[in-house]
Amino acid sequence: MTLSDDAFLARSLLTPRAVRERAHRMLALALDNGLDDLAVDLGRLDAVADYVIDTTRAAYPDLAVPPHSRWRHFTAGGFDRWGMIADVRGWTDAREAARAAADLAIVSVLLDAGAGAAWRFEEGVTGETFARSEGLAVASFAMIASGVLSADPGDPIRVDAEALENLSEEELAGAFQVSDDNPLAGLAGRVELMRNLGTVVDEAPDVFALADRARPGGIVDALVAKADDGRLPAAAILETVLAALGPIWPSRIELADVPLGDTWRHPALVTGDATTGLVPLHKLSQWLSYSLIEPLELAGLDVVDLDGLTGLAEYRNGGLMLDLGLVALKDPADLARVHTVDSPLVVGWRALTVALLDTVADRVRAKLGLDAVSLPLAAVLEGGTWAAGRRIAAALRPGGGPPLLIASDGTVF
């Protein structure tokens, strides 16, 4: 193969279709006893679906479930933080409001890797204390609302490339109330990610500065330009995010000089080309794509084909599968070991999570008599598998942590 052929193959991994296809290949391997570390017991599928339905009905009795998105966390504690900011700011230009909302979504999602069990954030405005993903959302919201990431004192509710590039570890630690008594996992990795975000945004004005100086939320204008008669497939959001933001991630796997982001190697997945062994997952990028839907709707777009995206390969969804026995460890001693994110066990677990989320969603819909239009995958995640994963974790373990011990750098989980 020529270099250009390999580059084409590399870019093919930067799509939700590749994530789904390779995840289901991993599931087929597991069902054929082809994974050294993990097994799948489809006899547990009904139990998982019932647990998800019970969790969903408790939060949404009418089954009117919103899509999975970072925006759900911005209302933690019942406070409409964005609504309050929008009222004060009073945007008269819908596109500008959408850019600001996208600024918030991008920064908050990229900072949304596991916080660790000990970290907490006390919100001054409400006096409430939040932890884990909600805490990270509220902390990132407060940081942006304070103007820390704006280069314009007269317009604090924005994020500029210049401010991101100059963000210090001390500034982020202060904004997130980090201390010896309140440690945040992966702090240095988060700072590096923010600086990388600033550099990438600054160097791609064709994506991030079409109608404004360089800012992450400028991606709204680029996505509006891709829409057809005001309609944009959700998969197009992810493909744009991966192409534009791929270089922000720490140096991992590249193929033909194309950085592959949240893509990992697994020895069991064999193909006949240069992508053999490569398992794309793109968890944070897909979480970001889901979270950009509402900003794009502010800009007047209709985001369609939500099931073009996949489920998220993270520890709440994955924990649900392990805790309820749909996925099982072949060696129980692995529960006591610390695993790196690039280990075959973690890569396999994450891939199985993506494939099994499709399977669980189908079973949930069948039990409820609904279809993918009335209950898309994004709603199953929100209602749903993510909340069910947190619920079972809290029931089984003090602090509600994941079932596996994972060494995270703050950019994956």
mmCIF file of C-alpha atoms in Angstrom:
data_model
loop_
_atom_site.group_PDB
_atom_site.id
_atom_site.type_symbol
_atom_site.label_atom_id
_atom_site.label_comp_id
_atom_site.label_asym_id
_atom_site.label_seq_id
_atom_site.Cartn_x
_atom_site.Cartn_y
_atom_site.Cartn_z
ATOM 1 C CA MET A 1 0.000 0.000 0.000
ATOM 2 C CA THR A 2 1.122 3.557 -0.623
ATOM 3 C CA LEU A 3 1.258 6.225 2.038
ATOM 4 C CA SER A 4 -1.886 7.800 0.627
ATOM 5 C CA ASP A 5 -3.711 4.473 0.955
ATOM 6 C CA ASP A 6 -2.680 4.224 4.594
ATOM 7 C CA ALA A 7 -3.752 7.816 5.202
ATOM 8 C CA PHE A 8 -7.173 6.983 3.753
ATOM 9 C CA LEU A 9 -7.419 3.981 6.065
ATOM 10 C CA ALA A 10 -6.360 6.127 9.016
ATOM 11 C CA ARG A 11 -9.038 8.716 8.302
ATOM 12 C CA SER A 12 -11.613 5.933 8.017
ATOM 13 C CA LEU A 13 -11.047 5.226 11.729
ATOM 14 C CA LEU A 14 -12.104 8.778 12.564
ATOM 15 C CA THR A 15 -15.803 8.030 12.098
ATOM 16 C CA PRO A 16 -18.603 6.677 14.304
ATOM 17 C CA ARG A 17 -19.165 3.966 11.705
ATOM 18 C CA ALA A 18 -15.661 2.601 12.379
ATOM 19 C CA VAL A 19 -16.223 2.751 16.137
ATOM 20 C CA ARG A 20 -19.431 0.747 15.854
ATOM 21 C CA GLU A 21 -18.138 -1.746 13.289
ATOM 22 C CA ARG A 22 -14.976 -2.621 15.206
ATOM 23 C CA ALA A 23 -16.766 -2.722 18.551
ATOM 24 C CA HIS A 24 -19.203 -5.292 17.164
ATOM 25 C CA ARG A 25 -16.287 -7.300 15.788
ATOM 26 C CA MET A 26 -14.855 -7.346 19.305
ATOM 27 C CA LEU A 27 -18.229 -8.513 20.614
ATOM 28 C CA ALA A 28 -18.266 -11.342 18.082
ATOM 29 C CA LEU A 29 -14.792 -12.362 19.224
ATOM 30 C CA ALA A 30 -15.896 -12.362 22.866
ATOM 31 C CA LEU A 31 -18.949 -14.485 22.092
ATOM 32 C CA ASP A 32 -16.608 -16.934 20.345
ATOM 33 C CA ASN A 33 -14.345 -17.024 23.437
ATOM 34 C CA GLY A 34 -11.712 -15.108 21.495
ATOM 35 C CA LEU A 35 -10.670 -12.618 24.188
ATOM 36 C CA ASP A 36 -8.125 -13.651 26.815
ATOM 37 C CA ASP A 37 -9.475 -11.406 29.598
ATOM 38 C CA LEU A 38 -13.213 -10.997 29.077
ATOM 39 C CA ALA A 39 -16.342 -13.019 28.411
ATOM 40 C CA VAL A 40 -19.889 -11.971 27.490
ATOM 41 C CA ASP A 41 -23.012 -13.637 28.898
ATOM 42 C CA LEU A 42 -26.030 -12.634 26.812
ATOM 43 C CA GLY A 43 -28.187 -14.516 29.300
ATOM 44 C CA ARG A 44 -27.824 -11.397 31.466
ATOM 45 C CA LEU A 45 -29.217 -9.093 28.760
ATOM 46 C CA ASP A 46 -32.792 -9.068 30.060
ATOM 47 C CA ALA A 47 -31.624 -8.278 33.597
ATOM 48 C CA VAL A 48 -29.561 -5.341 32.334
ATOM 49 C CA ALA A 49 -32.422 -4.041 30.175
ATOM 50 C CA ASP A 50 -34.858 -4.293 33.105
ATOM 51 C CA TYR A 51 -32.433 -2.408 35.374
ATOM 52 C CA VAL A 52 -32.048 0.336 32.756
ATOM 53 C CA ILE A 53 -35.823 0.603 32.306
ATOM 54 C CA ASP A 54 -36.364 0.828 36.069
ATOM 55 C CA THR A 55 -33.710 3.554 36.318
ATOM 56 C CA THR A 56 -35.186 5.444 33.378
ATOM 57 C CA ARG A 57 -38.761 5.335 34.675
ATOM 58 C CA ALA A 58 -37.625 6.646 38.068
ATOM 59 C CA ALA A 59 -36.209 9.784 36.459
ATOM 60 C CA TYR A 60 -38.570 10.085 33.470
ATOM 61 C CA PRO A 61 -41.922 8.446 34.284
ATOM 62 C CA ASP A 62 -43.384 9.546 30.946
ATOM 63 C CA LEU A 63 -40.309 8.248 29.071
ATOM 64 C CA ALA A 64 -39.802 11.702 27.545
ATOM 65 C CA VAL A 65 -36.025 11.384 27.903
ATOM 66 C CA PRO A 66 -33.738 14.167 26.657
ATOM 67 C CA PRO A 67 -30.580 13.250 24.733
ATOM 68 C CA HIS A 68 -27.391 12.404 26.578
ATOM 69 C CA SER A 69 -25.412 15.621 26.781
ATOM 70 C CA ARG A 70 -23.173 17.728 28.995
ATOM 71 C CA TRP A 71 -26.095 20.148 29.174
ATOM 72 C CA ARG A 72 -27.884 17.841 31.625
ATOM 73 C CA HIS A 73 -25.030 18.422 34.090
ATOM 74 C CA PHE A 74 -25.229 22.205 33.780
ATOM 75 C CA THR A 75 -28.571 21.973 35.604
ATOM 76 C CA ALA A 76 -27.144 19.962 38.520
ATOM 77 C CA GLY A 77 -29.057 20.624 41.719
ATOM 78 C CA GLY A 78 -32.005 21.989 39.749
ATOM 79 C CA PHE A 79 -30.323 25.276 38.791
ATOM 80 C CA ASP A 80 -30.571 26.535 35.188
ATOM 81 C CA ARG A 81 -27.094 28.034 35.041
ATOM 82 C CA TRP A 82 -27.027 28.654 31.300
ATOM 83 C CA GLY A 83 -30.455 30.298 31.424
ATOM 84 C CA MET A 84 -29.256 32.697 34.099
ATOM 85 C CA ILE A 85 -26.145 33.596 32.097
ATOM 86 C CA ALA A 86 -28.167 34.029 28.905
ATOM 87 C CA ASP A 87 -30.613 36.343 30.691
ATOM 88 C CA VAL A 88 -27.789 38.511 32.019
ATOM 89 C CA ARG A 89 -25.793 38.504 28.791
ATOM 90 C CA GLY A 90 -28.845 39.128 26.636
ATOM 91 C CA TRP A 91 -27.519 37.944 23.281
ATOM 92 C CA THR A 92 -29.486 39.391 20.389
ATOM 93 C CA ASP A 93 -27.564 37.345 17.812
ATOM 94 C CA ALA A 94 -28.543 33.652 17.932
ATOM 95 C CA ARG A 95 -25.294 32.613 16.239
ATOM 96 C CA GLU A 96 -23.235 34.414 18.892
ATOM 97 C CA ALA A 97 -25.216 32.704 21.660
ATOM 98 C CA ALA A 98 -24.537 29.399 19.916
ATOM 99 C CA ARG A 99 -20.791 30.120 19.773
ATOM 100 C CA ALA A 100 -20.744 30.905 23.493
ATOM 101 C CA ALA A 101 -22.693 27.731 24.252
ATOM 102 C CA ALA A 102 -20.259 25.731 22.122
ATOM 103 C CA ASP A 103 -17.297 27.349 23.932
ATOM 104 C CA LEU A 104 -18.774 26.099 27.185
ATOM 105 C CA ALA A 105 -19.597 22.627 25.879
ATOM 106 C CA ILE A 106 -16.172 22.037 24.319
ATOM 107 C CA VAL A 107 -14.132 23.132 27.320
ATOM 108 C CA SER A 108 -16.385 21.383 29.827
ATOM 109 C CA VAL A 109 -16.454 18.092 27.939
ATOM 110 C CA LEU A 110 -12.699 18.046 27.430
ATOM 111 C CA LEU A 111 -12.261 18.571 31.167
ATOM 112 C CA ASP A 112 -14.737 15.780 31.906
ATOM 113 C CA ALA A 113 -12.382 12.898 32.565
ATOM 114 C CA GLY A 114 -12.705 11.066 35.878
ATOM 115 C CA ALA A 115 -12.192 13.434 38.804
ATOM 116 C CA GLY A 116 -11.324 10.764 41.357
ATOM 117 C CA ALA A 117 -13.344 9.766 44.405
ATOM 118 C CA ALA A 118 -11.964 12.448 46.744
ATOM 119 C CA TRP A 119 -12.513 15.620 44.688
ATOM 120 C CA ARG A 120 -15.399 18.007 45.390
ATOM 121 C CA PHE A 121 -16.440 21.457 44.119
ATOM 122 C CA GLU A 122 -18.337 23.930 46.296
ATOM 123 C CA GLU A 123 -20.353 26.350 44.182
ATOM 124 C CA GLY A 124 -20.352 29.813 45.703
ATOM 125 C CA VAL A 125 -23.509 31.016 43.985
ATOM 126 C CA THR A 126 -25.713 28.193 45.254
ATOM 127 C CA GLY A 127 -23.747 26.958 48.256
ATOM 128 C CA GLU A 128 -24.111 23.418 46.895
ATOM 129 C CA THR A 129 -21.267 20.901 46.699
ATOM 130 C CA PHE A 130 -20.875 18.615 43.685
ATOM 131 C CA ALA A 131 -18.560 15.734 42.823
ATOM 132 C CA ARG A 132 -17.542 13.632 39.827
ATOM 133 C CA SER A 133 -19.007 14.559 36.439
ATOM 134 C CA GLU A 134 -21.561 17.064 37.757
ATOM 135 C CA GLY A 135 -18.839 18.700 39.846
ATOM 136 C CA LEU A 136 -16.575 19.017 36.823
ATOM 137 C CA ALA A 137 -19.452 20.522 34.835
ATOM 138 C CA VAL A 138 -20.313 23.070 37.519
ATOM 139 C CA ALA A 139 -16.636 23.942 38.070
ATOM 140 C CA SER A 140 -15.976 24.441 34.359
ATOM 141 C CA PHE A 141 -19.150 26.524 34.046
ATOM 142 C CA ALA A 142 -18.050 28.729 36.964
ATOM 143 C CA MET A 143 -14.568 29.103 35.463
ATOM 144 C CA ILE A 144 -15.928 30.303 32.123
ATOM 145 C CA ALA A 145 -18.539 32.539 33.749
ATOM 146 C CA SER A 146 -15.746 34.240 35.705
ATOM 147 C CA GLY A 147 -13.968 35.232 32.481
ATOM 148 C CA VAL A 148 -10.802 33.207 33.134
ATOM 149 C CA LEU A 149 -10.720 31.954 29.545
ATOM 150 C CA SER A 150 -11.698 35.186 27.799
ATOM 151 C CA ALA A 151 -9.094 37.510 26.328
ATOM 152 C CA ASP A 152 -11.627 40.352 26.339
ATOM 153 C CA PRO A 153 -12.516 41.795 29.786
ATOM 154 C CA GLY A 154 -15.584 43.378 28.217
ATOM 155 C CA ASP A 155 -16.909 40.000 27.025
ATOM 156 C CA PRO A 156 -16.164 37.427 29.730
ATOM 157 C CA ILE A 157 -18.611 34.712 28.615
ATOM 158 C CA ARG A 158 -16.421 33.360 25.864
ATOM 159 C CA VAL A 159 -13.332 31.220 25.432
ATOM 160 C CA ASP A 160 -10.387 32.481 23.404
ATOM 161 C CA ALA A 161 -7.474 30.536 21.959
ATOM 162 C CA GLU A 162 -5.039 33.009 23.486
ATOM 163 C CA ALA A 163 -6.337 32.452 27.035
ATOM 164 C CA LEU A 164 -6.340 28.672 26.588
ATOM 165 C CA GLU A 165 -2.743 28.629 25.369
ATOM 166 C CA ASN A 166 -1.644 30.627 28.416
ATOM 167 C CA LEU A 167 -3.659 28.695 31.005
ATOM 168 C CA SER A 168 -1.464 27.684 33.946
ATOM 169 C CA GLU A 169 -1.801 24.678 36.200
ATOM 170 C CA GLU A 170 -2.235 27.080 39.113
ATOM 171 C CA GLU A 171 -5.165 28.810 37.372
ATOM 172 C CA LEU A 172 -6.963 25.555 36.653
ATOM 173 C CA ALA A 173 -6.241 24.246 40.139
ATOM 174 C CA GLY A 174 -7.654 27.439 41.628
ATOM 175 C CA ALA A 175 -10.761 27.355 39.452
ATOM 176 C CA PHE A 176 -11.394 23.716 40.419
ATOM 177 C CA GLN A 177 -10.564 24.244 44.116
ATOM 178 C CA VAL A 178 -7.757 21.693 44.005
ATOM 179 C CA SER A 179 -5.685 21.255 47.151
ATOM 180 C CA ASP A 180 -3.841 18.541 49.060
ATOM 181 C CA ASP A 181 -7.135 17.775 50.766
ATOM 182 C CA ASN A 182 -9.138 18.036 47.550
ATOM 183 C CA PRO A 183 -7.053 16.323 44.846
ATOM 184 C CA LEU A 184 -8.230 16.211 41.230
ATOM 185 C CA ALA A 185 -7.052 13.236 39.166
ATOM 186 C CA GLY A 186 -5.046 14.106 36.054
ATOM 187 C CA LEU A 187 -4.704 17.857 36.707
ATOM 188 C CA ALA A 188 -1.544 18.233 34.612
ATOM 189 C CA GLY A 189 -3.113 16.282 31.751
ATOM 190 C CA ARG A 190 -6.139 18.555 31.754
ATOM 191 C CA VAL A 191 -3.980 21.677 31.595
ATOM 192 C CA GLU A 192 -2.011 20.228 28.685
ATOM 193 C CA LEU A 193 -5.265 19.420 26.906
ATOM 194 C CA MET A 194 -6.532 22.998 27.328
ATOM 195 C CA ARG A 195 -3.271 24.458 26.023
ATOM 196 C CA ASN A 196 -3.329 22.078 23.079
ATOM 197 C CA LEU A 197 -6.921 23.104 22.404
ATOM 198 C CA GLY A 198 -5.854 26.751 22.294
ATOM 199 C CA THR A 199 -3.033 26.016 19.855
ATOM 200 C CA VAL A 200 -5.204 23.943 17.528
ATOM 201 C CA VAL A 201 -7.982 26.540 17.535
ATOM 202 C CA ASP A 202 -5.493 29.319 16.846
ATOM 203 C CA GLU A 203 -3.938 27.429 13.936
ATOM 204 C CA ALA A 204 -7.215 26.506 12.187
ATOM 205 C CA PRO A 205 -9.039 29.764 11.384
ATOM 206 C CA ASP A 206 -10.895 27.988 8.569
ATOM 207 C CA VAL A 207 -12.771 26.060 11.272
ATOM 208 C CA PHE A 208 -12.682 28.213 14.384
ATOM 209 C CA ALA A 209 -12.554 31.806 13.153
ATOM 210 C CA LEU A 210 -14.894 32.047 10.184
ATOM 211 C CA ALA A 211 -16.893 34.886 11.748
ATOM 212 C CA ASP A 212 -14.982 35.797 14.914
ATOM 213 C CA ARG A 213 -11.478 35.688 16.355
ATOM 214 C CA ALA A 214 -10.202 32.204 17.130
ATOM 215 C CA ARG A 215 -12.357 30.441 19.727
ATOM 216 C CA PRO A 216 -13.521 26.820 20.153
ATOM 217 C CA GLY A 217 -17.150 27.873 19.638
ATOM 218 C CA GLY A 218 -16.241 29.035 16.148
ATOM 219 C CA ILE A 219 -16.826 25.434 15.115
ATOM 220 C CA VAL A 220 -20.529 26.363 15.037
ATOM 221 C CA ASP A 221 -19.963 28.415 11.885
ATOM 222 C CA ALA A 222 -18.046 25.568 10.246
ATOM 223 C CA LEU A 223 -20.832 23.097 11.040
ATOM 224 C CA VAL A 224 -23.556 25.460 9.864
ATOM 225 C CA ALA A 225 -21.688 25.619 6.551
ATOM 226 C CA LYS A 226 -21.828 21.803 6.291
ATOM 227 C CA ALA A 227 -25.597 21.635 6.792
ATOM 228 C CA ASP A 228 -27.927 20.836 3.915
ATOM 229 C CA ASP A 229 -31.030 23.009 4.019
ATOM 230 C CA GLY A 230 -30.567 23.496 7.751
ATOM 231 C CA ARG A 231 -30.170 19.763 8.480
ATOM 232 C CA LEU A 232 -26.938 18.226 9.775
ATOM 233 C CA PRO A 233 -26.359 14.499 10.475
ATOM 234 C CA ALA A 234 -24.939 13.887 13.942
ATOM 235 C CA ALA A 235 -22.099 11.838 12.439
ATOM 236 C CA ALA A 236 -20.902 14.959 10.608
ATOM 237 C CA ILE A 237 -20.385 16.650 13.975
ATOM 238 C CA LEU A 238 -18.078 13.871 15.167
ATOM 239 C CA GLU A 239 -16.135 13.725 11.926
ATOM 240 C CA THR A 240 -15.572 17.496 12.086
ATOM 241 C CA VAL A 241 -14.589 17.332 15.754
ATOM 242 C CA LEU A 242 -12.111 14.517 15.124
ATOM 243 C CA ALA A 243 -10.562 16.205 12.100
ATOM 244 C CA ALA A 244 -10.311 19.620 13.742
ATOM 245 C CA LEU A 245 -9.423 18.643 17.306
ATOM 246 C CA GLY A 246 -7.451 15.438 16.732
ATOM 247 C CA PRO A 247 -4.078 17.091 17.378
ATOM 248 C CA ILE A 248 -5.046 18.163 20.914
ATOM 249 C CA TRP A 249 -4.703 14.669 22.304
ATOM 250 C CA PRO A 250 -1.451 13.412 23.865
ATOM 251 C CA SER A 251 0.833 11.587 21.466
ATOM 252 C CA ARG A 252 -0.665 8.132 21.028
ATOM 253 C CA ILE A 253 -1.118 6.128 17.863
ATOM 254 C CA GLU A 254 -0.606 7.652 14.433
ATOM 255 C CA LEU A 255 -1.001 6.035 11.046
ATOM 256 C CA ALA A 256 0.443 7.745 7.970
ATOM 257 C CA ASP A 257 0.992 10.876 10.096
ATOM 258 C CA VAL A 258 -2.717 10.967 10.989
ATOM 259 C CA PRO A 259 -3.230 11.133 14.799
ATOM 260 C CA LEU A 260 -5.913 8.635 15.761
ATOM 261 C CA GLY A 261 -6.923 10.090 19.124
ATOM 262 C CA ASP A 262 -8.865 7.684 21.348
ATOM 263 C CA THR A 263 -7.786 4.646 19.316
ATOM 264 C CA TRP A 264 -5.951 1.718 20.887
ATOM 265 C CA ARG A 265 -4.423 -1.625 19.981
ATOM 266 C CA HIS A 266 -5.938 -4.983 20.766
ATOM 267 C CA PRO A 267 -4.168 -8.161 19.606
ATOM 268 C CA ALA A 268 -7.383 -10.093 18.974
ATOM 269 C CA LEU A 269 -8.698 -7.723 16.297
ATOM 270 C CA VAL A 270 -6.989 -8.753 13.085
ATOM 271 C CA THR A 271 -7.583 -7.121 9.714
ATOM 272 C CA GLY A 272 -5.830 -7.504 6.398
ATOM 273 C CA ASP A 273 -4.467 -3.970 6.199
ATOM 274 C CA ALA A 274 -2.492 -1.308 8.066
ATOM 275 C CA THR A 275 -5.296 -0.834 10.609
ATOM 276 C CA THR A 276 -4.941 -4.335 12.055
ATOM 277 C CA GLY A 277 -5.357 -4.357 15.808
ATOM 278 C CA LEU A 278 -6.659 -0.785 15.952
ATOM 279 C CA VAL A 279 -9.829 -0.160 17.976
ATOM 280 C CA PRO A 280 -11.264 3.388 17.689
ATOM 281 C CA LEU A 281 -13.513 4.535 20.538
ATOM 282 C CA HIS A 282 -13.472 8.379 20.552
ATOM 283 C CA LYS A 283 -15.334 8.637 23.856
ATOM 284 C CA LEU A 284 -14.736 12.298 24.696
ATOM 285 C CA SER A 285 -15.129 13.365 21.061
ATOM 286 C CA GLN A 286 -18.510 11.617 20.846
ATOM 287 C CA TRP A 287 -19.555 13.048 24.225
ATOM 288 C CA LEU A 288 -18.614 16.424 22.767
ATOM 289 C CA SER A 289 -20.584 15.735 19.595
ATOM 290 C CA TYR A 290 -23.700 14.916 21.616
ATOM 291 C CA SER A 291 -23.095 18.083 23.646
ATOM 292 C CA LEU A 292 -22.804 20.292 20.563
ATOM 293 C CA ILE A 293 -26.294 19.395 19.390
ATOM 294 C CA GLU A 294 -28.009 21.951 21.604
ATOM 295 C CA PRO A 295 -25.648 24.829 20.687
ATOM 296 C CA LEU A 296 -26.222 23.995 17.015
ATOM 297 C CA GLU A 297 -29.974 24.071 17.590
ATOM 298 C CA LEU A 298 -29.505 27.556 19.064
ATOM 299 C CA ALA A 299 -27.938 28.455 15.726
ATOM 300 C CA GLY A 300 -31.063 27.213 13.947
ATOM 301 C CA LEU A 301 -29.853 23.813 12.745
ATOM 302 C CA ASP A 302 -31.840 20.584 12.862
ATOM 303 C CA VAL A 303 -29.435 17.803 13.915
ATOM 304 C CA VAL A 304 -30.678 14.498 12.489
ATOM 305 C CA ASP A 305 -29.724 10.800 12.557
ATOM 306 C CA LEU A 306 -28.627 10.858 16.191
ATOM 307 C CA ASP A 307 -28.089 7.092 16.146
ATOM 308 C CA GLY A 308 -25.272 7.693 13.687
ATOM 309 C CA LEU A 309 -23.206 8.257 16.829
ATOM 310 C CA THR A 310 -22.434 5.358 19.167
ATOM 311 C CA GLY A 311 -22.637 4.724 22.872
ATOM 312 C CA LEU A 312 -19.790 6.008 25.011
ATOM 313 C CA ALA A 313 -16.910 3.778 26.075
ATOM 314 C CA GLU A 314 -16.624 5.074 29.621
ATOM 315 C CA TYR A 315 -16.728 3.618 33.098
ATOM 316 C CA ARG A 316 -20.412 4.206 33.929
ATOM 317 C CA ASN A 317 -21.714 2.387 30.858
ATOM 318 C CA GLY A 318 -18.904 -0.143 31.070
ATOM 319 C CA GLY A 319 -19.368 -0.539 34.798
ATOM 320 C CA LEU A 320 -23.026 -1.403 34.264
ATOM 321 C CA MET A 321 -22.010 -4.256 31.964
ATOM 322 C CA LEU A 322 -19.484 -5.655 34.454
ATOM 323 C CA ASP A 323 -21.510 -5.099 37.613
ATOM 324 C CA LEU A 324 -24.598 -6.846 36.223
ATOM 325 C CA GLY A 325 -22.629 -9.703 34.653
ATOM 326 C CA LEU A 326 -23.207 -9.012 30.971
ATOM 327 C CA VAL A 327 -19.411 -8.774 30.740
ATOM 328 C CA ALA A 328 -17.273 -10.918 33.043
ATOM 329 C CA LEU A 329 -13.586 -11.010 33.922
ATOM 330 C CA LYS A 330 -12.021 -14.386 33.193
ATOM 331 C CA ASP A 331 -9.563 -13.818 36.029
ATOM 332 C CA PRO A 332 -11.298 -12.400 39.137
ATOM 333 C CA ALA A 333 -7.899 -11.209 40.390
ATOM 334 C CA ASP A 334 -8.111 -8.475 37.745
ATOM 335 C CA LEU A 335 -10.535 -6.672 40.056
ATOM 336 C CA ALA A 336 -7.653 -5.948 42.439
ATOM 337 C CA ARG A 337 -5.122 -4.913 39.797
ATOM 338 C CA VAL A 338 -4.552 -1.402 38.445
ATOM 339 C CA HIS A 339 -5.007 -1.316 34.679
ATOM 340 C CA THR A 340 -3.663 1.200 32.167
ATOM 341 C CA VAL A 341 -5.998 2.589 29.531
ATOM 342 C CA ASP A 342 -3.981 0.937 26.756
ATOM 343 C CA SER A 343 -4.111 -2.555 28.287
ATOM 344 C CA PRO A 344 -5.949 -5.201 26.244
ATOM 345 C CA LEU A 345 -8.385 -5.702 29.116
ATOM 346 C CA VAL A 346 -9.446 -2.038 29.231
ATOM 347 C CA VAL A 347 -9.486 -1.657 25.435
ATOM 348 C CA GLY A 348 -11.589 -4.808 25.144
ATOM 349 C CA TRP A 349 -13.942 -3.729 27.949
ATOM 350 C CA ARG A 350 -14.499 -0.341 26.351
ATOM 351 C CA ALA A 351 -15.134 -1.845 22.901
ATOM 352 C CA LEU A 352 -17.576 -4.401 24.303
ATOM 353 C CA THR A 353 -19.352 -1.557 26.098
ATOM 354 C CA VAL A 354 -19.975 0.259 22.803
ATOM 355 C CA ALA A 355 -21.341 -2.832 21.073
ATOM 356 C CA LEU A 356 -23.433 -3.954 24.040
ATOM 357 C CA LEU A 357 -25.001 -0.511 24.396
ATOM 358 C CA ASP A 358 -26.544 -1.083 20.957
ATOM 359 C CA THR A 359 -27.733 -4.515 22.085
ATOM 360 C CA VAL A 360 -29.136 -3.228 25.386
ATOM 361 C CA ALA A 361 -30.860 -0.321 23.609
ATOM 362 C CA ASP A 362 -32.597 -2.733 21.238
ATOM 363 C CA ARG A 363 -33.792 -4.882 24.148
ATOM 364 C CA VAL A 364 -34.974 -1.837 26.137
ATOM 365 C CA ARG A 365 -36.990 -0.592 23.157
ATOM 366 C CA ALA A 366 -38.495 -4.020 22.589
ATOM 367 C CA LYS A 367 -39.601 -4.266 26.206
ATOM 368 C CA LEU A 368 -41.110 -0.755 26.109
ATOM 369 C CA GLY A 369 -42.725 -1.141 22.693
ATOM 370 C CA LEU A 370 -40.778 1.827 21.323
ATOM 371 C CA ASP A 371 -38.551 2.319 18.299
ATOM 372 C CA ALA A 372 -35.304 4.144 17.605
ATOM 373 C CA VAL A 373 -37.187 7.301 16.626
ATOM 374 C CA SER A 374 -39.149 7.560 19.870
ATOM 375 C CA LEU A 375 -36.239 6.342 22.001
ATOM 376 C CA PRO A 376 -32.925 7.004 20.224
ATOM 377 C CA LEU A 377 -29.668 5.691 21.599
ATOM 378 C CA ALA A 378 -28.883 9.131 23.059
ATOM 379 C CA ALA A 379 -32.025 8.847 25.210
ATOM 380 C CA VAL A 380 -31.200 5.278 26.266
ATOM 381 C CA LEU A 381 -27.798 6.529 27.414
ATOM 382 C CA GLU A 382 -29.300 9.430 29.350
ATOM 383 C CA GLY A 383 -32.260 7.629 30.885
ATOM 384 C CA GLY A 384 -30.611 5.156 30.969
ATOM 385 C CA THR A 385 -27.411 3.185 30.928
ATOM 386 C CA TRP A 386 -25.184 5.960 32.306
ATOM 387 C CA ALA A 387 -27.466 6.581 35.297
ATOM 388 C CA ALA A 388 -27.916 2.843 35.813
ATOM 389 C CA GLY A 389 -24.145 2.377 35.836
ATOM 390 C CA ARG A 390 -23.804 5.010 38.534
ATOM 391 C CA ARG A 391 -26.707 3.506 40.495
ATOM 392 C CA ILE A 392 -25.308 -0.033 40.582
ATOM 393 C CA ALA A 393 -21.820 1.260 41.403
ATOM 394 C CA ALA A 394 -23.183 3.150 44.426
ATOM 395 C CA ALA A 395 -24.988 0.005 45.576
ATOM 396 C CA LEU A 396 -21.916 -2.202 45.286
ATOM 397 C CA ARG A 397 -18.950 -0.026 46.297
ATOM 398 C CA PRO A 398 -18.364 2.724 48.871
ATOM 399 C CA GLY A 399 -17.976 5.973 46.940
ATOM 400 C CA GLY A 400 -19.546 4.479 43.820
ATOM 401 C CA GLY A 401 -16.324 4.113 41.857
ATOM 402 C CA PRO A 402 -15.903 1.937 38.764
ATOM 403 C CA PRO A 403 -15.493 -1.840 39.118
ATOM 404 C CA LEU A 404 -11.978 -1.732 37.651
ATOM 405 C CA LEU A 405 -9.011 0.225 38.978
ATOM 406 C CA ILE A 406 -7.757 2.370 36.122
ATOM 407 C CA ALA A 407 -4.678 4.577 35.931
ATOM 408 C CA SER A 408 -6.053 7.609 34.081
ATOM 409 C CA ASP A 409 -4.152 10.627 32.721
ATOM 410 C CA GLY A 410 -7.257 12.837 32.727
ATOM 411 C CA THR A 411 -7.872 12.576 28.985
ATOM 412 C CA VAL A 412 -9.764 9.266 28.571
ATOM 413 C CA PHE A 413 -12.095 8.500 31.483
#
